[in-house]
PDB file of C-alpha atoms and ligand atoms in Angstrom:
ATOM      1  CA  MET P   7      91.270  93.773 138.481  1.00 59.00           C
ATOM      2  CA  THR P   8      94.667  92.400 137.475  1.00 84.00           C
ATOM      3  CA  ARG P   9      95.773  89.170 138.988  1.00 95.00           C
ATOM      4  CA  ARG P  10      99.414  88.372 138.351  1.00 96.00           C
ATOM      5  CA  PRO P  11      99.790  84.932 136.772  1.00 97.00           C
ATOM      6  CA  LEU P  12     101.593  82.135 138.580  1.00 98.00           C
ATOM      7  CA  PHE P  13     103.099  78.950 137.194  1.00 98.00           C
ATOM      8  CA  ALA P  14     104.119  76.482 139.880  1.00 99.00           C
ATOM      9  CA  ALA P  15     106.151  73.326 139.287  1.00 99.00           C
ATOM     10  CA  ASN P  16     104.939  70.471 141.486  1.00 98.00           C
ATOM     11  CA  TRP P  17     107.810  68.028 141.190  1.00 98.00           C
ATOM     12  CA  LYS P  18     106.003  65.455 143.355  1.00 98.00           C
ATOM     13  CA  CYS P  19     108.425  62.653 144.413  1.00 98.00           C
ATOM     14  CA  PHE P  20     111.080  63.342 141.766  1.00 98.00           C
ATOM     15  CA  LYS P  21     114.666  64.677 141.785  1.00 98.00           C
ATOM     16  CA  THR P  22     117.690  64.369 144.067  1.00 98.00           C
ATOM     17  CA  PRO P  23     119.670  67.443 145.178  1.00 98.00           C
ATOM     18  CA  ASP P  24     122.165  66.935 142.333  1.00 98.00           C
ATOM     19  CA  GLU P  25     119.361  66.710 139.782  1.00 98.00           C
ATOM     20  CA  THR P  26     117.794  69.795 141.347  1.00 98.00           C
ATOM     21  CA  ARG P  27     120.998  71.810 140.975  1.00 98.00           C
ATOM     22  CA  ALA P  28     121.298  70.840 137.309  1.00 98.00           C
ATOM     23  CA  TYR P  29     117.637  71.758 136.682  1.00 98.00           C
ATOM     24  CA  ILE P  30     117.943  75.214 138.280  1.00 98.00           C
ATOM     25  CA  ASP P  31     121.162  75.921 136.343  1.00 98.00           C
ATOM     26  CA  ALA P  32     119.269  75.266 133.111  1.00 98.00           C
ATOM     27  CA  PHE P  33     116.066  76.993 134.259  1.00 98.00           C
ATOM     28  CA  ARG P  34     117.239  80.177 135.926  1.00 98.00           C
ATOM     29  CA  PRO P  35     118.318  82.368 132.965  1.00 98.00           C
ATOM     30  CA  GLY P  36     115.122  81.786 130.961  1.00 98.00           C
ATOM     31  CA  ALA P  37     112.916  82.061 134.039  1.00 98.00           C
ATOM     32  CA  GLU P  38     114.452  85.402 135.018  1.00 98.00           C
ATOM     33  CA  GLU P  39     113.490  86.753 131.598  1.00 98.00           C
ATOM     34  CA  LEU P  40     109.868  85.715 132.180  1.00 98.00           C
ATOM     35  CA  ILE P  41     109.565  87.113 135.705  1.00 97.00           C
ATOM     36  CA  PRO P  42     108.452  90.596 134.532  1.00 96.00           C
ATOM     37  CA  LYS P  43     105.350  88.865 133.083  1.00 96.00           C
ATOM     38  CA  THR P  44     104.565  86.199 135.655  1.00 98.00           C
ATOM     39  CA  ASP P  45     105.334  84.674 139.024  1.00 98.00           C
ATOM     40  CA  ILE P  46     107.094  81.311 138.890  1.00 98.00           C
ATOM     41  CA  ALA P  47     107.580  78.841 141.730  1.00 98.00           C
ATOM     42  CA  ILE P  48     109.456  75.568 142.127  1.00 98.00           C
ATOM     43  CA  LEU P  49     107.917  73.119 144.607  1.00 99.00           C
ATOM     44  CA  PRO P  50     110.405  70.265 145.070  1.00 98.00           C
ATOM     45  CA  PRO P  51     110.507  67.447 147.618  1.00 98.00           C
ATOM     46  CA  PHE P  52     111.527  68.664 151.104  1.00 98.00           C
ATOM     47  CA  ILE P  53     115.091  67.346 150.769  1.00 98.00           C
ATOM     48  CA  ASP P  54     115.715  69.638 147.783  1.00 98.00           C
ATOM     49  CA  LEU P  55     114.459  72.874 149.330  1.00 98.00           C
ATOM     50  CA  GLU P  56     117.812  74.071 150.614  1.00 98.00           C
ATOM     51  CA  THR P  57     119.408  73.358 147.230  1.00 98.00           C
ATOM     52  CA  VAL P  58     116.640  75.322 145.497  1.00 98.00           C
ATOM     53  CA  ARG P  59     116.995  78.177 147.978  1.00 98.00           C
ATOM     54  CA  LEU P  60     120.725  78.506 147.292  1.00 98.00           C
ATOM     55  CA  ALA P  61     120.417  78.008 143.533  1.00 98.00           C
ATOM     56  CA  LEU P  62     117.716  80.689 143.223  1.00 98.00           C
ATOM     57  CA  ASP P  63     119.460  83.183 145.489  1.00 97.00           C
ATOM     58  CA  GLY P  64     119.395  86.677 143.991  1.00 97.00           C
ATOM     59  CA  THR P  65     116.290  85.998 141.853  1.00 97.00           C
ATOM     60  CA  THR P  66     112.595  86.561 142.508  1.00 97.00           C
ATOM     61  CA  ILE P  67     111.711  83.062 141.340  1.00 98.00           C
ATOM     62  CA  GLY P  68     109.715  81.578 144.222  1.00 98.00           C
ATOM     63  CA  TYR P  69     109.919  78.181 145.848  1.00 98.00           C
ATOM     64  CA  GLY P  70     108.060  76.172 148.396  1.00 98.00           C
ATOM     65  CA  ALA P  71     106.897  72.776 149.585  1.00 99.00           C
ATOM     66  CA  GLN P  72     104.273  70.220 148.602  1.00 98.00           C
ATOM     67  CA  ASP P  73     102.848  69.683 152.102  1.00 98.00           C
ATOM     68  CA  CYS P  74     103.346  70.712 155.724  1.00 98.00           C
ATOM     69  CA  TYR P  75     102.269  69.927 159.265  1.00 98.00           C
ATOM     70  CA  TRP P  76     100.212  72.418 161.255  1.00 98.00           C
ATOM     71  CA  GLU P  77     101.941  72.174 164.666  1.00 98.00           C
ATOM     72  CA  GLN P  78     105.082  74.308 164.998  1.00 97.00           C
ATOM     73  CA  GLN P  79     107.233  71.501 166.416  1.00 98.00           C
ATOM     74  CA  GLY P  80     106.987  68.438 168.624  1.00 98.00           C
ATOM     75  CA  ALA P  81     106.931  64.651 168.631  1.00 98.00           C
ATOM     76  CA  PHE P  82     105.504  64.190 165.129  1.00 98.00           C
ATOM     77  CA  THR P  83     107.882  61.764 163.452  1.00 98.00           C
ATOM     78  CA  GLY P  84     108.327  62.384 159.765  1.00 98.00           C
ATOM     79  CA  GLU P  85     106.495  65.706 159.649  1.00 98.00           C
ATOM     80  CA  VAL P  86     107.808  69.109 158.520  1.00 98.00           C
ATOM     81  CA  SER P  87     106.066  72.139 159.997  1.00 98.00           C
ATOM     82  CA  ALA P  88     104.914  75.321 158.315  1.00 98.00           C
ATOM     83  CA  ALA P  89     107.205  77.174 160.742  1.00 98.00           C
ATOM     84  CA  MET P  90     110.203  75.201 159.448  1.00 98.00           C
ATOM     85  CA  LEU P  91     109.269  76.008 155.874  1.00 98.00           C
ATOM     86  CA  GLY P  92     109.031  79.667 156.827  1.00 98.00           C
ATOM     87  CA  ALA P  93     112.545  79.515 158.306  1.00 97.00           C
ATOM     88  CA  LEU P  94     113.777  78.182 154.951  1.00 98.00           C
ATOM     89  CA  GLY P  95     112.283  81.143 153.088  1.00 98.00           C
ATOM     90  CA  CYS P  96     109.460  79.220 151.418  1.00 98.00           C
ATOM     91  CA  GLU P  97     106.938  81.478 149.746  1.00 98.00           C
ATOM     92  CA  TYR P  98     104.364  78.809 148.830  1.00 98.00           C
ATOM     93  CA  CYS P  99     103.105  75.435 150.024  1.00 99.00           C
ATOM     94  CA  ILE P 100     100.648  73.080 148.338  1.00 99.00           C
ATOM     95  CA  VAL P 101      97.798  71.920 150.572  1.00 98.00           C
ATOM     96  CA  GLY P 102      95.205  69.213 149.895  1.00 98.00           C
ATOM     97  CA  HIS P 103      96.700  67.821 146.689  1.00 98.00           C
ATOM     98  CA  SER P 104      94.513  64.963 145.465  1.00 98.00           C
ATOM     99  CA  GLU P 105      97.424  62.530 145.853  1.00 98.00           C
ATOM    100  CA  ARG P 106      97.677  63.466 149.529  1.00 98.00           C
ATOM    101  CA  ARG P 107      93.916  63.191 149.937  1.00 98.00           C
ATOM    102  CA  ARG P 108      93.689  59.827 148.164  1.00 97.00           C
ATOM    103  CA  LEU P 109      96.927  58.103 149.210  1.00 98.00           C
ATOM    104  CA  PHE P 110      97.590  59.658 152.624  1.00 98.00           C
ATOM    105  CA  GLY P 111      94.120  60.387 154.009  1.00 97.00           C
ATOM    106  CA  GLU P 112      94.245  64.187 154.012  1.00 98.00           C
ATOM    107  CA  THR P 113      90.831  65.626 154.920  1.00 98.00           C
ATOM    108  CA  ASP P 114      89.322  69.080 154.476  1.00 97.00           C
ATOM    109  CA  GLU P 115      89.736  69.597 158.220  1.00 97.00           C
ATOM    110  CA  MET P 116      93.477  68.924 157.936  1.00 98.00           C
ATOM    111  CA  VAL P 117      93.586  71.224 154.918  1.00 98.00           C
ATOM    112  CA  SER P 118      92.035  74.042 156.940  1.00 98.00           C
ATOM    113  CA  LYS P 119      94.549  73.597 159.803  1.00 98.00           C
ATOM    114  CA  LYS P 120      97.497  73.578 157.416  1.00 98.00           C
ATOM    115  CA  ILE P 121      96.255  76.773 155.762  1.00 98.00           C
ATOM    116  CA  THR P 122      96.003  78.531 159.130  1.00 98.00           C
ATOM    117  CA  ALA P 123      99.541  77.436 160.064  1.00 98.00           C
ATOM    118  CA  LEU P 124     100.932  78.592 156.711  1.00 98.00           C
ATOM    119  CA  LEU P 125      99.242  81.984 156.866  1.00 98.00           C
ATOM    120  CA  ALA P 126     100.722  82.511 160.342  1.00 97.00           C
ATOM    121  CA  GLU P 127     104.165  82.057 158.758  1.00 98.00           C
ATOM    122  CA  GLY P 128     103.443  84.384 155.841  1.00 98.00           C
ATOM    123  CA  ILE P 129     103.511  81.454 153.386  1.00 98.00           C
ATOM    124  CA  THR P 130     100.953  81.412 150.561  1.00 98.00           C
ATOM    125  CA  PRO P 131      98.949  78.172 150.525  1.00 98.00           C
ATOM    126  CA  ILE P 132      98.194  76.675 147.108  1.00 98.00           C
ATOM    127  CA  VAL P 133      94.971  74.865 147.946  1.00 98.00           C
ATOM    128  CA  CYS P 134      94.024  72.040 145.587  1.00 98.00           C
ATOM    129  CA  VAL P 135      90.432  71.086 144.880  1.00 98.00           C
ATOM    130  CA  GLY P 136      88.905  68.888 142.205  1.00 98.00           C
ATOM    131  CA  GLU P 137      86.501  66.062 141.493  1.00 98.00           C
ATOM    132  CA  THR P 138      87.225  62.383 140.837  1.00 97.00           C
ATOM    133  CA  LEU P 139      86.282  60.658 137.595  1.00 97.00           C
ATOM    134  CA  ASP P 140      83.158  59.140 139.187  1.00 98.00           C
ATOM    135  CA  GLU P 141      82.076  62.535 140.488  1.00 98.00           C
ATOM    136  CA  TYR P 142      82.738  64.065 137.073  1.00 97.00           C
ATOM    137  CA  LYS P 143      80.692  61.391 135.320  1.00 97.00           C
ATOM    138  CA  GLY P 144      77.942  61.787 137.910  1.00 98.00           C
ATOM    139  CA  GLY P 145      77.682  65.539 137.284  1.00 98.00           C
ATOM    140  CA  LEU P 146      78.925  66.265 140.805  1.00 98.00           C
ATOM    141  CA  THR P 147      81.879  68.522 139.934  1.00 98.00           C
ATOM    142  CA  LEU P 148      80.447  71.773 141.287  1.00 98.00           C
ATOM    143  CA  GLN P 149      79.086  70.123 144.411  1.00 98.00           C
ATOM    144  CA  ARG P 150      82.478  68.536 145.139  1.00 98.00           C
ATOM    145  CA  VAL P 151      84.569  71.669 144.682  1.00 98.00           C
ATOM    146  CA  MET P 152      82.035  73.719 146.660  1.00 97.00           C
ATOM    147  CA  GLN P 153      82.375  71.304 149.574  1.00 97.00           C
ATOM    148  CA  GLN P 154      86.189  71.317 149.449  1.00 98.00           C
ATOM    149  CA  VAL P 155      86.288  75.106 149.238  1.00 98.00           C
ATOM    150  CA  SER P 156      83.807  75.730 152.031  1.00 97.00           C
ATOM    151  CA  ASP P 157      85.243  73.081 154.395  1.00 97.00           C
ATOM    152  CA  GLY P 158      88.861  74.017 153.661  1.00 97.00           C
ATOM    153  CA  LEU P 159      88.596  77.814 153.426  1.00 98.00           C
ATOM    154  CA  GLY P 160      85.375  78.640 155.265  1.00 97.00           C
ATOM    155  CA  HIS P 161      87.166  79.614 158.489  1.00 97.00           C
ATOM    156  CA  LEU P 162      89.156  82.421 156.856  1.00 98.00           C
ATOM    157  CA  GLU P 163      88.370  86.110 156.442  1.00 98.00           C
ATOM    158  CA  ASP P 164      87.647  87.397 152.931  1.00 98.00           C
ATOM    159  CA  GLY P 165      90.988  89.252 152.930  1.00 97.00           C
ATOM    160  CA  GLU P 166      92.885  86.077 153.780  1.00 97.00           C
ATOM    161  CA  ARG P 167      91.142  84.158 151.012  1.00 98.00           C
ATOM    162  CA  ALA P 168      91.950  86.926 148.531  1.00 97.00           C
ATOM    163  CA  ASN P 169      95.663  86.382 149.148  1.00 96.00           C
ATOM    164  CA  LEU P 170      95.858  82.655 148.759  1.00 97.00           C
ATOM    165  CA  VAL P 171      96.091  80.526 145.638  1.00 98.00           C
ATOM    166  CA  VAL P 172      93.534  77.887 144.693  1.00 98.00           C
ATOM    167  CA  ALA P 173      94.369  75.181 142.150  1.00 98.00           C
ATOM    168  CA  TYR P 174      91.479  73.488 140.379  1.00 98.00           C
ATOM    169  CA  GLU P 175      92.807  70.048 139.496  1.00 98.00           C
ATOM    170  CA  PRO P 176      90.270  67.533 138.205  1.00 98.00           C
ATOM    171  CA  VAL P 177      91.629  64.247 139.574  1.00 98.00           C
ATOM    172  CA  TRP P 178      90.925  62.435 136.295  1.00 98.00           C
ATOM    173  CA  ALA P 179      93.106  64.933 134.402  1.00 98.00           C
ATOM    174  CA  ILE P 180      96.190  64.538 136.614  1.00 98.00           C
ATOM    175  CA  GLY P 181      98.979  62.587 134.968  1.00 96.00           C
ATOM    176  CA  THR P 182      96.645  61.126 132.356  1.00 97.00           C
ATOM    177  CA  GLY P 183      97.338  63.384 129.375  1.00 96.00           C
ATOM    178  CA  LEU P 184      93.590  64.102 129.317  1.00 96.00           C
ATOM    179  CA  ALA P 185      93.405  67.773 130.262  1.00 97.00           C
ATOM    180  CA  ASP P 186      90.023  69.338 130.990  1.00 97.00           C
ATOM    181  CA  ASP P 187      88.456  71.399 128.235  1.00 97.00           C
ATOM    182  CA  PRO P 188      89.661  75.008 128.842  1.00 98.00           C
ATOM    183  CA  ASP P 189      86.097  76.411 128.615  1.00 98.00           C
ATOM    184  CA  SER P 190      84.833  73.895 131.106  1.00 98.00           C
ATOM    185  CA  ALA P 191      87.755  74.560 133.496  1.00 98.00           C
ATOM    186  CA  ASN P 192      87.040  78.276 133.171  1.00 98.00           C
ATOM    187  CA  ARG P 193      83.382  77.726 134.126  1.00 98.00           C
ATOM    188  CA  THR P 194      84.262  75.557 137.138  1.00 98.00           C
ATOM    189  CA  ILE P 195      86.821  78.109 138.308  1.00 98.00           C
ATOM    190  CA  GLY P 196      84.263  80.881 137.834  1.00 98.00           C
ATOM    191  CA  TYR P 197      82.002  78.906 140.146  1.00 98.00           C
ATOM    192  CA  ILE P 198      84.817  78.462 142.711  1.00 98.00           C
ATOM    193  CA  ARG P 199      85.294  82.238 142.696  1.00 98.00           C
ATOM    194  CA  GLN P 200      81.642  82.662 143.706  1.00 97.00           C
ATOM    195  CA  CYS P 201      81.722  80.090 146.529  1.00 97.00           C
ATOM    196  CA  LEU P 202      83.113  82.378 149.249  1.00 98.00           C
ATOM    197  CA  GLY P 203      84.034  86.052 149.681  1.00 97.00           C
ATOM    198  CA  GLY P 204      87.547  87.000 148.598  1.00 98.00           C
ATOM    199  CA  LEU P 205      87.973  84.248 146.012  1.00 98.00           C
ATOM    200  CA  ASP P 206      87.203  86.583 143.133  1.00 97.00           C
ATOM    201  CA  GLU P 207      90.464  88.383 143.894  1.00 97.00           C
ATOM    202  CA  ALA P 208      92.444  85.200 144.654  1.00 98.00           C
ATOM    203  CA  ARG P 209      94.635  83.631 142.031  1.00 98.00           C
ATOM    204  CA  VAL P 210      93.119  80.403 140.749  1.00 98.00           C
ATOM    205  CA  LEU P 211      95.268  78.024 138.704  1.00 98.00           C
ATOM    206  CA  TYR P 212      94.368  75.096 136.506  1.00 98.00           C
ATOM    207  CA  GLY P 213      96.212  71.791 136.991  1.00 98.00           C
ATOM    208  CA  GLY P 214      95.923  68.422 135.265  1.00 98.00           C
ATOM    209  CA  SER P 215      97.980  67.555 132.157  1.00 98.00           C
ATOM    210  CA  MET P 216      98.859  71.174 131.434  1.00 98.00           C
ATOM    211  CA  LYS P 217     101.558  71.167 128.752  1.00 98.00           C
ATOM    212  CA  ALA P 218     103.497  73.690 126.670  1.00 98.00           C
ATOM    213  CA  GLU P 219     100.997  72.897 123.876  1.00 98.00           C
ATOM    214  CA  ASN P 220      97.798  73.708 125.796  1.00 98.00           C
ATOM    215  CA  ALA P 221      98.966  76.305 128.349  1.00 98.00           C
ATOM    216  CA  ALA P 222      97.984  79.236 126.142  1.00 97.00           C
ATOM    217  CA  GLN P 223      94.423  77.927 125.712  1.00 97.00           C
ATOM    218  CA  PHE P 224      93.965  77.639 129.477  1.00 98.00           C
ATOM    219  CA  CYS P 225      95.563  81.003 130.222  1.00 97.00           C
ATOM    220  CA  ALA P 226      93.419  82.753 127.594  1.00 97.00           C
ATOM    221  CA  GLN P 227      90.410  82.017 129.836  1.00 97.00           C
ATOM    222  CA  PRO P 228      89.471  84.995 132.026  1.00 96.00           C
ATOM    223  CA  ASN P 229      89.173  83.005 135.270  1.00 97.00           C
ATOM    224  CA  ILE P 230      92.437  81.066 134.940  1.00 98.00           C
ATOM    225  CA  ASP P 231      95.551  82.726 136.355  1.00 98.00           C
ATOM    226  CA  GLY P 232      98.186  80.141 135.461  1.00 98.00           C
ATOM    227  CA  GLY P 233      99.009  76.536 136.158  1.00 98.00           C
ATOM    228  CA  LEU P 234     100.033  73.986 138.750  1.00 98.00           C
ATOM    229  CA  VAL P 235     102.137  71.655 136.649  1.00 98.00           C
ATOM    230  CA  GLY P 236     103.335  68.130 137.362  1.00 98.00           C
ATOM    231  CA  SER P 237     104.933  66.050 134.581  1.00 98.00           C
ATOM    232  CA  ALA P 238     105.583  68.981 132.248  1.00 98.00           C
ATOM    233  CA  SER P 239     107.560  70.774 134.966  1.00 98.00           C
ATOM    234  CA  LEU P 240     110.187  68.061 135.373  1.00 98.00           C
ATOM    235  CA  ASP P 241     112.304  69.181 132.440  1.00 98.00           C
ATOM    236  CA  ALA P 242     113.604  72.774 132.677  1.00 98.00           C
ATOM    237  CA  VAL P 243     113.303  73.590 128.963  1.00 98.00           C
ATOM    238  CA  THR P 244     109.800  72.094 128.677  1.00 98.00           C
ATOM    239  CA  PHE P 245     108.565  73.977 131.734  1.00 98.00           C
ATOM    240  CA  LEU P 246     110.092  77.255 130.497  1.00 98.00           C
ATOM    241  CA  LYS P 247     108.237  76.824 127.205  1.00 98.00           C
ATOM    242  CA  LEU P 248     104.983  76.170 129.059  1.00 98.00           C
ATOM    243  CA  VAL P 249     105.421  79.281 131.230  1.00 98.00           C
ATOM    244  CA  GLU P 250     106.326  81.377 128.201  1.00 98.00           C
ATOM    245  CA  ASN P 251     103.266  80.211 126.240  1.00 98.00           C
ATOM    246  CA  GLY P 252     100.907  80.656 129.176  1.00 98.00           C
ATOM    247  CA  ALA P 253     102.243  84.025 130.365  1.00 96.00           C
ATOM    248  CA  GLU P 254     102.030  85.395 126.833  1.00 93.00           C
ATOM    249  CA  MET P 255      98.242  85.100 126.936  1.00 87.00           C
ATOM    250  CA  ARG P 256      98.006  87.127 130.134  1.00 76.00           C
ATOM    251  CA  ALA P 257     100.388  89.907 129.100  1.00 67.00           C
TER     252      ALA P 257
HETATM  253  P1  13P B 318     100.262  66.614 135.780  1.00 94.21           P
HETATM  254  O1  13P B 318     100.673  67.953 135.243  1.00 94.21           O
HETATM  255  O2  13P B 318     101.340  65.577 135.698  1.00 94.21           O
HETATM  256  O3  13P B 318      98.959  66.153 135.230  1.00 94.21           O
HETATM  257  O4  13P B 318     100.044  66.799 137.369  1.00 94.21           O
HETATM  258  C1  13P B 318      99.257  67.858 137.794  1.00 94.21           C
HETATM  259  C2  13P B 318      99.379  67.983 139.246  1.00 94.21           C
HETATM  260  O5  13P B 318      99.012  67.094 140.006  1.00 94.21           O
HETATM  261  C3  13P B 318      99.986  69.217 139.763  1.00 94.21           C
HETATM  262  O6  13P B 318      99.785  69.333 141.140  1.00 94.21           O
END
C-alpha cells in the first residue's frame, strides 16, 4: 500500500497577510518542484486564508485552517464554521491540537463533531492525538492515544477513517526542541493504526520539534507518512528544506 506523504505547516498564531504573501512568494517555486513527491499544505491563521488561496492559485499546494466550528452558521460569536472553510476552498483542517485541548478546553466529543462537519464539506481533518509529559513518564502513552482515537474517531466508518489524516504529536515534544525518538514514534503510530478499522490506510504524521535535520529519520519509518510542523514551518526556506529531506525518504 502506498500512502502519499504530507507535510503540513501549522503556523499557529503567527503571520499577518503581508507576511503571508511574502512567505508564499518565497515558498511557491520550490514547493511546486516537490509536489510530484509529496503533498504540502499551509495552515495559517483564519485571517490569512484568503491571501494563501490567492497566492497559491494555479498550484496543487494545499491549504486549510487550524480549527473550525461544527454548526454551519448561527449566533456563535467568534467561530468559523467548516462550511465557511469549504467555501474558501480549504482542503484540510486541524482538529484537536493539544494547544486547543489544553488552552481552550477542546474535548474528544468536540473533536468528533468537528470531524463530522468537515467530512460533510469534503475537507480532510488532520486529527491530533498525543500524551502529556506526565502520561509519558507514567507509561500511559498508548492508553492515552487509544482513548483519543476511539472517542474522536469511533463514530466514523472504516472508509471515512481511511481518508483522514492523524497527527501523533507528543505534547512534551511540541515547541521544546525535544523530538520523540523516531523508532518510538513509529511504534506508537503503528499502535494507532491498529486501534480502529481504516487507520492502517490513513495517513499518519509525526509532529513535535520536527526539523530539516531530523525529518528524514522520521520519514524513514514505515508507519510515518510525513509531518505536522510548527516552528520549522515559519520560514519558507527552512520548511522547504524539511519537506525536501522528508519526502526524499519516501520516494
Ligand atoms: P513544533 O514543530 O513547533 O514543535 O510544533 C508542532 C506542532 O504543534 C504542530 O502542530
